[in-house]
C-alpha positions as protocol buffer text, in pm:
chain_id: "A"
residue {
  index: 1
  type: MET
  ca { x: -2282 y: -3255 z: 1077 }
}
residue {
  index: 2
  type: LYS
  ca { x: -2518 y: -2980 z: 975 }
}
residue {
  index: 3
  type: ASN
  ca { x: -2352 y: -2743 z: 1174 }
}
residue {
  index: 4
  type: LEU
  ca { x: -2016 y: -2827 z: 1052 }
}
residue {
  index: 5
  type: PHE
  ca { x: -2136 y: -2796 z: 706 }
}
residue {
  index: 6
  type: ILE
  ca { x: -2285 y: -2467 z: 776 }
}
residue {
  index: 7
  type: PHE
  ca { x: -1970 y: -2343 z: 957 }
}
residue {
  index: 8
  type: VAL
  ca { x: -1754 y: -2468 z: 652 }
}
residue {
  index: 9
  type: ILE
  ca { x: -1988 y: -2266 z: 414 }
}
residue {
  index: 10
  type: LEU
  ca { x: -1953 y: -1918 z: 605 }
}
residue {
  index: 11
  type: LEU
  ca { x: -1595 y: -1961 z: 665 }
}
residue {
  index: 12
  type: SER
  ca { x: -1545 y: -2021 z: 284 }
}
residue {
  index: 13
  type: VAL
  ca { x: -1762 y: -1726 z: 198 }
}
residue {
  index: 14
  type: CYS
  ca { x: -1567 y: -1492 z: 434 }
}
residue {
  index: 15
  type: ILE
  ca { x: -1214 y: -1615 z: 337 }
}
residue {
  index: 16
  type: ARG
  ca { x: -1281 y: -1606 z: -32 }
}
residue {
  index: 17
  type: ASN
  ca { x: -1280 y: -1221 z: -35 }
}
residue {
  index: 18
  type: THR
  ca { x: -922 y: -1205 z: 158 }
}
residue {
  index: 19
  type: PHE
  ca { x: -744 y: -1421 z: -103 }
}
residue {
  index: 20
  type: GLY
  ca { x: -590 y: -1243 z: -419 }
}
residue {
  index: 21
  type: ILE
  ca { x: -260 y: -1055 z: -483 }
}
residue {
  index: 22
  type: SER
  ca { x: -270 y: -731 z: -397 }
}
residue {
  index: 23
  type: THR
  ca { x: 0 y: -480 z: -564 }
}
residue {
  index: 24
  type: LEU
  ca { x: 157 y: -188 z: -362 }
}
residue {
  index: 25
  type: LEU
  ca { x: 326 y: 68 z: -569 }
}
residue {
  index: 26
  type: VAL
  ca { x: 512 y: 392 z: -479 }
}
residue {
  index: 27
  type: LYS
  ca { x: 613 y: 617 z: -770 }
}
residue {
  index: 28
  type: ASN
  ca { x: 852 y: 947 z: -811 }
}
residue {
  index: 29
  type: GLU
  ca { x: 678 y: 1223 z: -954 }
}
residue {
  index: 30
  type: LEU
  ca { x: 915 y: 1494 z: -779 }
}
residue {
  index: 31
  type: ASN
  ca { x: 1047 y: 1771 z: -992 }
}
residue {
  index: 32
  type: ASN
  ca { x: 1407 y: 1664 z: -1066 }
}
residue {
  index: 33
  type: LYS
  ca { x: 1469 y: 1480 z: -711 }
}
residue {
  index: 34
  type: VAL
  ca { x: 1539 y: 1115 z: -600 }
}
residue {
  index: 35
  type: LEU
  ca { x: 1300 y: 978 z: -353 }
}
residue {
  index: 36
  type: GLY
  ca { x: 1418 y: 726 z: -76 }
}
residue {
  index: 37
  type: VAL
  ca { x: 1128 y: 466 z: -11 }
}
residue {
  index: 38
  type: ARG
  ca { x: 1115 y: 207 z: 255 }
}
residue {
  index: 39
  type: CYS
  ca { x: 806 y: -1 z: 296 }
}
residue {
  index: 40
  type: ARG
  ca { x: 725 y: -291 z: 559 }
}
residue {
  index: 41
  type: SER
  ca { x: 488 y: -501 z: 729 }
}
residue {
  index: 42
  type: LYS
  ca { x: 525 y: -684 z: 1053 }
}
residue {
  index: 43
  type: ASP
  ca { x: 639 y: -982 z: 867 }
}
residue {
  index: 44
  type: ASP
  ca { x: 792 y: -840 z: 535 }
}
residue {
  index: 45
  type: ASN
  ca { x: 1067 y: -588 z: 468 }
}
residue {
  index: 46
  type: LEU
  ca { x: 1038 y: -470 z: 94 }
}
residue {
  index: 47
  type: GLY
  ca { x: 1379 y: -319 z: 128 }
}
residue {
  index: 48
  type: ASP
  ca { x: 1488 y: 29 z: 78 }
}
residue {
  index: 49
  type: HIS
  ca { x: 1507 y: 198 z: -263 }
}
residue {
  index: 50
  type: ILE
  ca { x: 1633 y: 553 z: -427 }
}
residue {
  index: 51
  type: LEU
  ca { x: 1397 y: 616 z: -712 }
}
residue {
  index: 52
  type: ARG
  ca { x: 1461 y: 866 z: -984 }
}
residue {
  index: 53
  type: VAL
  ca { x: 1201 y: 1066 z: -1142 }
}
residue {
  index: 54
  type: GLY
  ca { x: 957 y: 837 z: -1327 }
}
residue {
  index: 55
  type: GLN
  ca { x: 1073 y: 532 z: -1132 }
}
residue {
  index: 56
  type: MET
  ca { x: 833 y: 329 z: -934 }
}
residue {
  index: 57
  type: THR
  ca { x: 853 y: 26 z: -673 }
}
residue {
  index: 58
  type: LYS
  ca { x: 612 y: -256 z: -736 }
}
residue {
  index: 59
  type: ASN
  ca { x: 544 y: -527 z: -461 }
}
residue {
  index: 60
  type: ASN
  ca { x: 293 y: -774 z: -479 }
}
residue {
  index: 61
  type: PHE
  ca { x: 154 y: -948 z: -165 }
}
residue {
  index: 62
  type: ASP
  ca { x: -100 y: -1150 z: -17 }
}
residue {
  index: 63
  type: ASP
  ca { x: -336 y: -1069 z: 263 }
}
residue {
  index: 64
  type: ASN
  ca { x: -324 y: -1294 z: 575 }
}
residue {
  index: 65
  type: VAL
  ca { x: -653 y: -1498 z: 616 }
}
residue {
  index: 66
  type: TRP
  ca { x: -719 y: -1298 z: 967 }
}
residue {
  index: 67
  type: ARG
  ca { x: -718 y: -954 z: 771 }
}
residue {
  index: 68
  type: ARG
  ca { x: -448 y: -803 z: 991 }
}
residue {
  index: 69
  type: THR
  ca { x: -192 y: -712 z: 700 }
}
residue {
  index: 70
  type: LEU
  ca { x: -69 y: -377 z: 735 }
}
residue {
  index: 71
  type: PHE
  ca { x: 217 y: -207 z: 534 }
}
residue {
  index: 72
  type: TRP
  ca { x: 347 y: 119 z: 606 }
}
residue {
  index: 73
  type: CYS
  ca { x: 579 y: 337 z: 422 }
}
residue {
  index: 74
  type: ASN
  ca { x: 832 y: 614 z: 469 }
}
residue {
  index: 75
  type: LEU
  ca { x: 918 y: 850 z: 206 }
}
residue {
  index: 76
  type: TRP
  ca { x: 1207 y: 1089 z: 192 }
}
residue {
  index: 77
  type: LYS
  ca { x: 1257 y: 1373 z: -58 }
}
residue {
  index: 78
  type: GLY
  ca { x: 1608 y: 1400 z: -190 }
}
residue {
  index: 79
  type: PRO
  ca { x: 1876 y: 1512 z: -248 }
}
residue {
  index: 80
  type: ASP
  ca { x: 1912 y: 1561 z: 116 }
}
residue {
  index: 81
  type: PHE
  ca { x: 1650 y: 1353 z: 225 }
}
residue {
  index: 82
  type: LYS
  ca { x: 1549 y: 1598 z: 533 }
}
residue {
  index: 83
  type: LEU
  ca { x: 1189 y: 1583 z: 461 }
}
residue {
  index: 84
  type: HIS
  ca { x: 1018 y: 1293 z: 547 }
}
residue {
  index: 85
  type: VAL
  ca { x: 661 y: 1112 z: 554 }
}
residue {
  index: 86
  type: ALA
  ca { x: 557 y: 812 z: 705 }
}
residue {
  index: 87
  type: PHE
  ca { x: 209 y: 646 z: 636 }
}
residue {
  index: 88
  type: ASP
  ca { x: 3 y: 334 z: 634 }
}
residue {
  index: 89
  type: ALA
  ca { x: 6 y: 256 z: 274 }
}
residue {
  index: 90
  type: TYR
  ca { x: -198 y: -79 z: 314 }
}
residue {
  index: 91
  type: ARG
  ca { x: -428 y: -213 z: 549 }
}
residue {
  index: 92
  type: SER
  ca { x: -633 y: -513 z: 523 }
}
residue {
  index: 93
  type: GLN
  ca { x: -1021 y: -496 z: 435 }
}
residue {
  index: 94
  type: TRP
  ca { x: -1286 y: -739 z: 274 }
}
residue {
  index: 95
  type: LYS
  ca { x: -1204 y: -688 z: -78 }
}
residue {
  index: 96
  type: ALA
  ca { x: -1494 y: -677 z: -332 }
}
residue {
  index: 97
  type: ASP
  ca { x: -1238 y: -742 z: -633 }
}
residue {
  index: 98
  type: ILE
  ca { x: -933 y: -969 z: -668 }
}
residue {
  index: 99
  type: GLY
  ca { x: -590 y: -816 z: -710 }
}
residue {
  index: 100
  type: PRO
  ca { x: -640 y: -450 z: -609 }
}
residue {
  index: 101
  type: ARG
  ca { x: -353 y: -179 z: -674 }
}
residue {
  index: 102
  type: TYR
  ca { x: -256 y: 75 z: -427 }
}
residue {
  index: 103
  type: LEU
  ca { x: -60 y: 372 z: -602 }
}
residue {
  index: 104
  type: TRP
  ca { x: 111 y: 623 z: -387 }
}
residue {
  index: 105
  type: ILE
  ca { x: 269 y: 900 z: -587 }
}
residue {
  index: 106
  type: ALA
  ca { x: 532 y: 1145 z: -458 }
}
residue {
  index: 107
  type: ARG
  ca { x: 482 y: 1487 z: -594 }
}
residue {
  index: 108
  type: GLU
  ca { x: 621 y: 1830 z: -496 }
}
residue {
  index: 109
  type: ASP
  ca { x: 345 y: 1932 z: -297 }
}
residue {
  index: 110
  type: GLY
  ca { x: 285 y: 1609 z: -111 }
}
residue {
  index: 111
  type: ILE
  ca { x: 179 y: 1220 z: -129 }
}
residue {
  index: 112
  type: TYR
  ca { x: -98 y: 1122 z: -359 }
}
residue {
  index: 113
  type: TYR
  ca { x: -297 y: 797 z: -347 }
}
residue {
  index: 114
  type: THR
  ca { x: -533 y: 610 z: -601 }
}
residue {
  index: 115
  type: GLN
  ca { x: -637 y: 258 z: -614 }
}
residue {
  index: 116
  type: HIS
  ca { x: -779 y: 267 z: -958 }
}
residue {
  index: 117
  type: PRO
  ca { x: -581 y: 361 z: -1283 }
}
residue {
  index: 118
  type: GLU
  ca { x: -878 y: 557 z: -1439 }
}
residue {
  index: 119
  type: THR
  ca { x: -937 y: 742 z: -1093 }
}
residue {
  index: 120
  type: PRO
  ca { x: -706 y: 1063 z: -1061 }
}
residue {
  index: 121
  type: PRO
  ca { x: -504 y: 1033 z: -746 }
}
residue {
  index: 122
  type: LYS
  ca { x: -619 y: 1259 z: -453 }
}
residue {
  index: 123
  type: LYS
  ca { x: -389 y: 1427 z: -210 }
}
residue {
  index: 124
  type: LYS
  ca { x: -332 y: 1252 z: 119 }
}
residue {
  index: 125
  type: TYR
  ca { x: -47 y: 1390 z: 286 }
}
residue {
  index: 126
  type: ASP
  ca { x: 175 y: 1724 z: 274 }
}
residue {
  index: 127
  type: TRP
  ca { x: 558 y: 1691 z: 316 }
}
residue {
  index: 128
  type: PRO
  ca { x: 661 y: 1856 z: 653 }
}
residue {
  index: 129
  type: LYS
  ca { x: 794 y: 2221 z: 638 }
}
residue {
  index: 130
  type: ALA
  ca { x: 1153 y: 2254 z: 582 }
}
């Protein structure tokens, strides 16, 4: 019985940090161009979106208990959608806080990322050469 109690306590400590709603955001900050967006995981397709300048997608999700949640995104730069970037937008981790945000921003020179609104985004990916 003592071992079961210890197991339950350890399991609850480990699982506690995986719960909480996360938010995946993709924003268009291109110069007068539309942005094509497709994000998905193994289990969830967040749909196809065409974003005008200043528009943003917002998708809330919950990690699975086994920390295997992965969302990847494909972004296409309009109007001809020939320039394309694919990347992992979210991968499960043990969270220190509940409800983190994952903001990806498409700009003319590349794709930027920030997790905290007060932190300036950092460039993560370049658009491929045309």
